[in-house]
mmCIF file of C-alpha atoms in Angstrom:
data_model
loop_
_atom_site.group_PDB
_atom_site.id
_atom_site.type_symbol
_atom_site.label_atom_id
_atom_site.label_comp_id
_atom_site.label_asym_id
_atom_site.label_seq_id
_atom_site.Cartn_x
_atom_site.Cartn_y
_atom_site.Cartn_z
ATOM 1 C CA GLY A 1 91.308 77.905 114.852
ATOM 2 C CA ASP A 2 93.076 75.124 113.003
ATOM 3 C CA GLY A 3 92.037 74.472 109.445
ATOM 4 C CA GLU A 4 90.847 78.005 108.851
ATOM 5 C CA HIS A 5 92.314 79.973 105.995
ATOM 6 C CA HIS A 6 93.774 83.285 107.051
ATOM 7 C CA GLY A 7 95.223 86.226 105.184
ATOM 8 C CA HIS A 8 93.742 89.321 103.656
ATOM 9 C CA ASN A 9 92.532 87.668 100.462
ATOM 10 C CA ASP A 10 89.884 85.343 101.911
ATOM 11 C CA ASN A 11 87.131 86.592 99.616
ATOM 12 C CA ASN A 12 89.220 85.919 96.565
ATOM 13 C CA ASN A 13 90.030 82.371 97.567
ATOM 14 C CA ASN A 14 86.373 81.402 97.834
ATOM 15 C CA ASN A 15 86.005 82.200 94.151
ATOM 16 C CA ASN A 16 89.173 80.425 93.091
ATOM 17 C CA ASN A 17 88.859 76.965 94.586
ATOM 18 C CA ASN A 18 89.909 75.354 91.331
ATOM 19 C CA ASN A 19 93.266 77.168 91.400
ATOM 20 C CA ASP A 20 96.416 75.246 92.181
ATOM 21 C CA ASN A 21 97.556 75.921 95.764
ATOM 22 C CA ASN A 22 100.879 77.298 94.541
ATOM 23 C CA ASN A 23 99.134 79.683 92.180
ATOM 24 C CA ARG A 24 98.207 82.624 94.374
ATOM 25 C CA SER A 25 95.684 84.826 92.677
ATOM 26 C CA PRO A 26 96.296 88.571 92.954
ATOM 27 C CA THR A 27 93.797 90.659 94.845
ATOM 28 C CA ASN A 28 93.321 94.383 94.884
ATOM 29 C CA PRO A 29 94.078 94.965 98.557
ATOM 30 C CA VAL A 30 93.726 98.682 99.190
ATOM 31 C CA ARG A 31 93.343 99.954 102.730
ATOM 32 C CA VAL A 32 91.596 103.262 103.198
ATOM 33 C CA GLN A 33 93.411 104.252 106.398
ATOM 34 C CA PRO A 34 96.965 103.374 107.430
ATOM 35 C CA LEU A 35 97.205 101.010 110.402
ATOM 36 C CA GLN A 36 98.445 102.932 113.422
ATOM 37 C CA ARG A 37 100.938 101.840 116.045
ATOM 38 C CA PRO A 38 98.889 100.996 119.170
ATOM 39 C CA ASN A 39 98.505 103.853 121.653
ATOM 40 C CA LEU A 40 100.059 102.204 124.681
ATOM 41 C CA ASP A 41 98.982 104.990 127.055
ATOM 42 C CA GLN A 42 95.338 104.008 126.561
ATOM 43 C CA LEU A 43 95.877 100.342 127.464
ATOM 44 C CA PRO A 44 95.684 98.787 130.952
ATOM 45 C CA LYS A 45 99.151 97.983 132.330
ATOM 46 C CA GLY A 46 98.962 94.204 131.769
ATOM 47 C CA GLN A 47 97.747 94.615 128.213
ATOM 48 C CA ARG A 48 100.349 97.303 127.536
ATOM 49 C CA GLN A 49 103.144 94.957 128.641
ATOM 50 C CA GLU A 50 101.782 92.175 126.437
ATOM 51 C CA VAL A 51 101.651 94.485 123.383
ATOM 52 C CA LEU A 52 105.210 95.668 124.070
ATOM 53 C CA ARG A 53 106.353 92.072 124.423
ATOM 54 C CA ALA A 54 104.674 90.995 121.172
ATOM 55 C CA ARG A 55 106.136 93.956 119.264
ATOM 56 C CA SER A 56 109.606 93.228 120.665
ATOM 57 C CA GLN A 57 109.283 89.604 119.584
ATOM 58 C CA LEU A 58 108.203 90.546 116.078
ATOM 59 C CA ARG A 59 111.046 93.082 115.825
ATOM 60 C CA MET A 60 113.506 90.397 116.945
ATOM 61 C CA LEU A 61 112.142 87.881 114.434
ATOM 62 C CA VAL A 62 112.305 90.173 111.399
ATOM 63 C CA SER A 63 115.859 91.250 112.226
ATOM 64 C CA ASP A 64 117.259 87.717 112.580
ATOM 65 C CA PHE A 65 117.682 85.679 109.392
ATOM 66 C CA ALA A 66 117.588 82.298 111.150
ATOM 67 C CA LEU A 67 114.598 83.106 113.378
ATOM 68 C CA VAL A 68 112.494 84.664 110.638
ATOM 69 C CA GLN A 69 112.530 81.484 108.529
ATOM 70 C CA ALA A 70 110.016 79.779 110.861
ATOM 71 C CA TYR A 71 107.680 82.786 110.663
ATOM 72 C CA LEU A 72 108.035 82.931 106.874
ATOM 73 C CA ALA A 73 107.215 79.204 106.575
ATOM 74 C CA PHE A 74 104.116 79.736 108.755
ATOM 75 C CA CYS A 75 102.980 82.696 106.629
ATOM 76 C CA GLN A 76 103.547 80.739 103.412
ATOM 77 C CA GLN A 77 101.366 77.904 104.723
ATOM 78 C CA GLU A 78 98.470 80.295 105.246
ATOM 79 C CA HIS A 79 99.218 82.451 102.156
ATOM 80 C CA SER A 80 99.857 85.624 104.139
ATOM 81 C CA GLU A 81 103.566 86.062 103.459
ATOM 82 C CA GLU A 82 103.508 89.228 101.336
ATOM 83 C CA ALA A 83 103.907 91.741 104.202
ATOM 84 C CA LEU A 84 106.861 89.812 105.647
ATOM 85 C CA MET A 85 108.492 89.314 102.231
ATOM 86 C CA PHE A 86 108.144 93.033 101.546
ATOM 87 C CA TYR A 87 109.549 93.980 104.961
ATOM 88 C CA LEU A 88 112.626 91.790 104.374
ATOM 89 C CA ALA A 89 113.019 93.058 100.788
ATOM 90 C CA VAL A 90 113.078 96.662 102.053
ATOM 91 C CA ASP A 91 115.813 95.769 104.562
ATOM 92 C CA LYS A 92 117.799 94.192 101.733
ATOM 93 C CA TYR A 93 117.240 97.252 99.513
ATOM 94 C CA LYS A 94 118.377 99.630 102.303
ATOM 95 C CA ALA A 95 121.624 97.671 102.732
ATOM 96 C CA SER A 96 122.331 97.326 98.998
ATOM 97 C CA ARG A 97 124.953 99.369 97.159
ATOM 98 C CA PRO A 98 124.477 100.811 94.725
ATOM 99 C CA ARG A 99 120.746 101.301 95.136
ATOM 100 C CA THR A 100 119.390 101.493 91.612
ATOM 101 C CA MET A 101 116.125 102.622 90.081
ATOM 102 C CA LYS A 102 115.849 99.123 88.591
ATOM 103 C CA LYS A 103 115.703 97.655 92.135
ATOM 104 C CA VAL A 104 113.076 100.246 93.108
ATOM 105 C CA ILE A 105 110.903 99.486 90.065
ATOM 106 C CA ASN A 106 111.210 95.725 90.656
ATOM 107 C CA MET A 107 110.149 96.092 94.303
ATOM 108 C CA PHE A 108 107.222 98.295 93.366
ATOM 109 C CA ALA A 109 106.128 95.806 90.692
ATOM 110 C CA ARG A 110 106.400 92.835 93.054
ATOM 111 C CA PHE A 111 104.873 94.247 96.230
ATOM 112 C CA VAL A 112 102.887 97.409 95.438
ATOM 113 C CA ASN A 113 101.358 96.770 92.015
ATOM 114 C CA PRO A 114 97.769 95.575 92.682
ATOM 115 C CA LYS A 115 98.112 92.944 89.935
ATOM 116 C CA SER A 116 101.053 91.255 91.660
ATOM 117 C CA GLN A 117 100.407 88.010 93.545
ATOM 118 C CA TYR A 118 102.465 89.416 96.434
ATOM 119 C CA CYS A 119 100.772 92.807 96.602
ATOM 120 C CA VAL A 120 100.842 94.185 100.154
ATOM 121 C CA ALA A 121 97.628 95.808 101.418
ATOM 122 C CA LEU A 122 99.141 99.280 101.712
ATOM 123 C CA PRO A 123 96.920 102.343 102.152
ATOM 124 C CA LYS A 124 96.322 104.384 98.998
ATOM 125 C CA SER A 125 97.946 107.449 100.611
ATOM 126 C CA ILE A 126 101.230 105.554 101.124
ATOM 127 C CA VAL A 127 101.135 104.067 97.619
ATOM 128 C CA ASP A 128 100.509 107.521 96.115
ATOM 129 C CA ASP A 129 103.381 109.048 98.123
ATOM 130 C CA LEU A 130 105.670 106.230 97.008
ATOM 131 C CA ARG A 131 104.720 106.729 93.360
ATOM 132 C CA ARG A 132 105.465 110.447 93.633
ATOM 133 C CA GLU A 133 108.853 109.827 95.257
ATOM 134 C CA ILE A 134 109.821 107.220 92.651
ATOM 135 C CA LEU A 135 108.912 109.580 89.788
ATOM 136 C CA LYS A 136 110.874 112.388 91.440
ATOM 137 C CA HIS A 137 114.001 110.233 91.786
ATOM 138 C CA ARG A 138 113.665 108.839 88.266
ATOM 139 C CA LYS A 139 113.792 112.365 86.900
ATOM 140 C CA SER A 140 116.715 113.415 89.098
ATOM 141 C CA LYS A 141 118.884 110.485 87.907
ATOM 142 C CA LYS A 142 120.424 110.322 91.402
ATOM 143 C CA GLU A 143 120.745 107.164 93.485
ATOM 144 C CA PRO A 144 117.379 106.456 95.177
ATOM 145 C CA PRO A 145 117.534 107.069 98.955
ATOM 146 C CA ALA A 146 117.770 104.224 101.472
ATOM 147 C CA ASN A 147 114.583 105.406 103.192
ATOM 148 C CA LEU A 148 112.450 105.420 100.027
ATOM 149 C CA PHE A 149 110.252 102.527 101.222
ATOM 150 C CA LEU A 150 110.402 103.364 104.938
ATOM 151 C CA GLN A 151 106.772 104.475 105.345
ATOM 152 C CA ALA A 152 105.547 101.398 103.452
ATOM 153 C CA GLN A 153 107.840 99.155 105.511
ATOM 154 C CA GLU A 154 106.451 100.595 108.760
ATOM 155 C CA GLN A 155 102.981 99.827 107.464
ATOM 156 C CA SER A 156 103.952 96.252 106.576
ATOM 157 C CA PHE A 157 105.172 95.807 110.170
ATOM 158 C CA GLU A 158 101.758 96.949 111.449
ATOM 159 C CA ILE A 159 100.019 94.607 108.984
ATOM 160 C CA MET A 160 102.038 91.659 110.304
ATOM 161 C CA PHE A 161 101.525 92.716 113.909
ATOM 162 C CA ASN A 162 97.753 93.043 113.452
ATOM 163 C CA ASP A 163 97.353 89.880 111.406
ATOM 164 C CA SER A 164 99.630 86.871 110.875
ATOM 165 C CA PHE A 165 101.951 87.430 113.829
ATOM 166 C CA HIS A 166 99.157 86.964 116.383
ATOM 167 C CA ARG A 167 98.349 83.584 114.864
ATOM 168 C CA PHE A 168 102.033 82.671 114.674
ATOM 169 C CA ARG A 169 102.460 83.432 118.408
ATOM 170 C CA ARG A 170 99.791 80.806 119.159
ATOM 171 C CA SER A 171 101.474 78.176 116.975
ATOM 172 C CA ARG A 172 103.634 75.221 117.926
ATOM 173 C CA ALA A 173 106.401 76.627 115.705
ATOM 174 C CA PHE A 174 106.596 79.775 117.847
ATOM 175 C CA ALA A 175 106.648 77.765 121.082
ATOM 176 C CA THR A 176 109.571 75.750 119.666
ATOM 177 C CA LEU A 177 111.400 78.951 118.715
ATOM 178 C CA MET A 178 111.043 80.251 122.261
ATOM 179 C CA GLU A 179 112.399 76.987 123.666
ATOM 180 C CA ILE A 180 115.543 77.181 121.552
ATOM 181 C CA ASN A 181 115.912 80.974 121.840
ATOM 182 C CA PRO A 182 115.414 82.193 125.431
ATOM 183 C CA GLN A 183 116.085 85.763 124.282
ATOM 184 C CA LEU A 184 112.874 85.640 122.224
ATOM 185 C CA ALA A 185 110.954 84.420 125.269
ATOM 186 C CA ARG A 186 112.341 87.307 127.326
ATOM 187 C CA ALA A 187 111.764 89.980 124.651
ATOM 188 C CA GLY A 188 109.943 93.035 125.939
ATOM 189 C CA ASN A 189 110.373 92.095 129.602
ATOM 190 C CA SER A 190 112.930 94.802 130.274
ATOM 191 C CA SER A 191 112.031 98.446 130.753
ATOM 192 C CA CYS A 192 113.694 99.237 127.433
ATOM 193 C CA SER A 193 111.188 99.682 124.633
ATOM 194 C CA CYS A 194 113.681 100.889 122.023
ATOM 195 C CA CYS A 195 113.437 97.687 120.007
ATOM 196 C CA VAL A 196 109.647 98.005 119.923
ATOM 197 C CA LEU A 197 109.604 101.224 117.998
ATOM 198 C CA MET A 198 110.020 101.465 114.259
#
């Protein structure tokens, strides 16, 4: 409901009430198991359509610079922006040329390092795989691949979908977005589910 604090670092905030609101305290958010894409075959038809619609809407938001600003502002208000910031940073990294090891190290430090204030709650298995890949590419001295962060980015999408995006969909800001962008309101209504998948 309104007035509640959301985000994955609730426990930490109870102990840090004297912190300035702009001073996010880092947590050590480690998930044991990766979040899985919902198994649509196991859902009743109405629920399946609603999940498809929500995933289409989230996909549309994160791929549109203008639209995503409202979602980012919402996440910043409730201190749950790290998964979205990481998702967008990976898109930027994938499009960048040249891709450098410096960019890779900076992204890891900002979004994967548990001491970072924007650490994403990635599963240990994904973090370990990422570490291994980074070390491998550091030694090879070749340009890091565009898909280096892909597994972690997929996980950040699931984190958003399972957490902040559901709250955002119930917000006035989302209702306003749908009023000014009919395409967002219609997302997922067609039989095409290609934009739903990662």
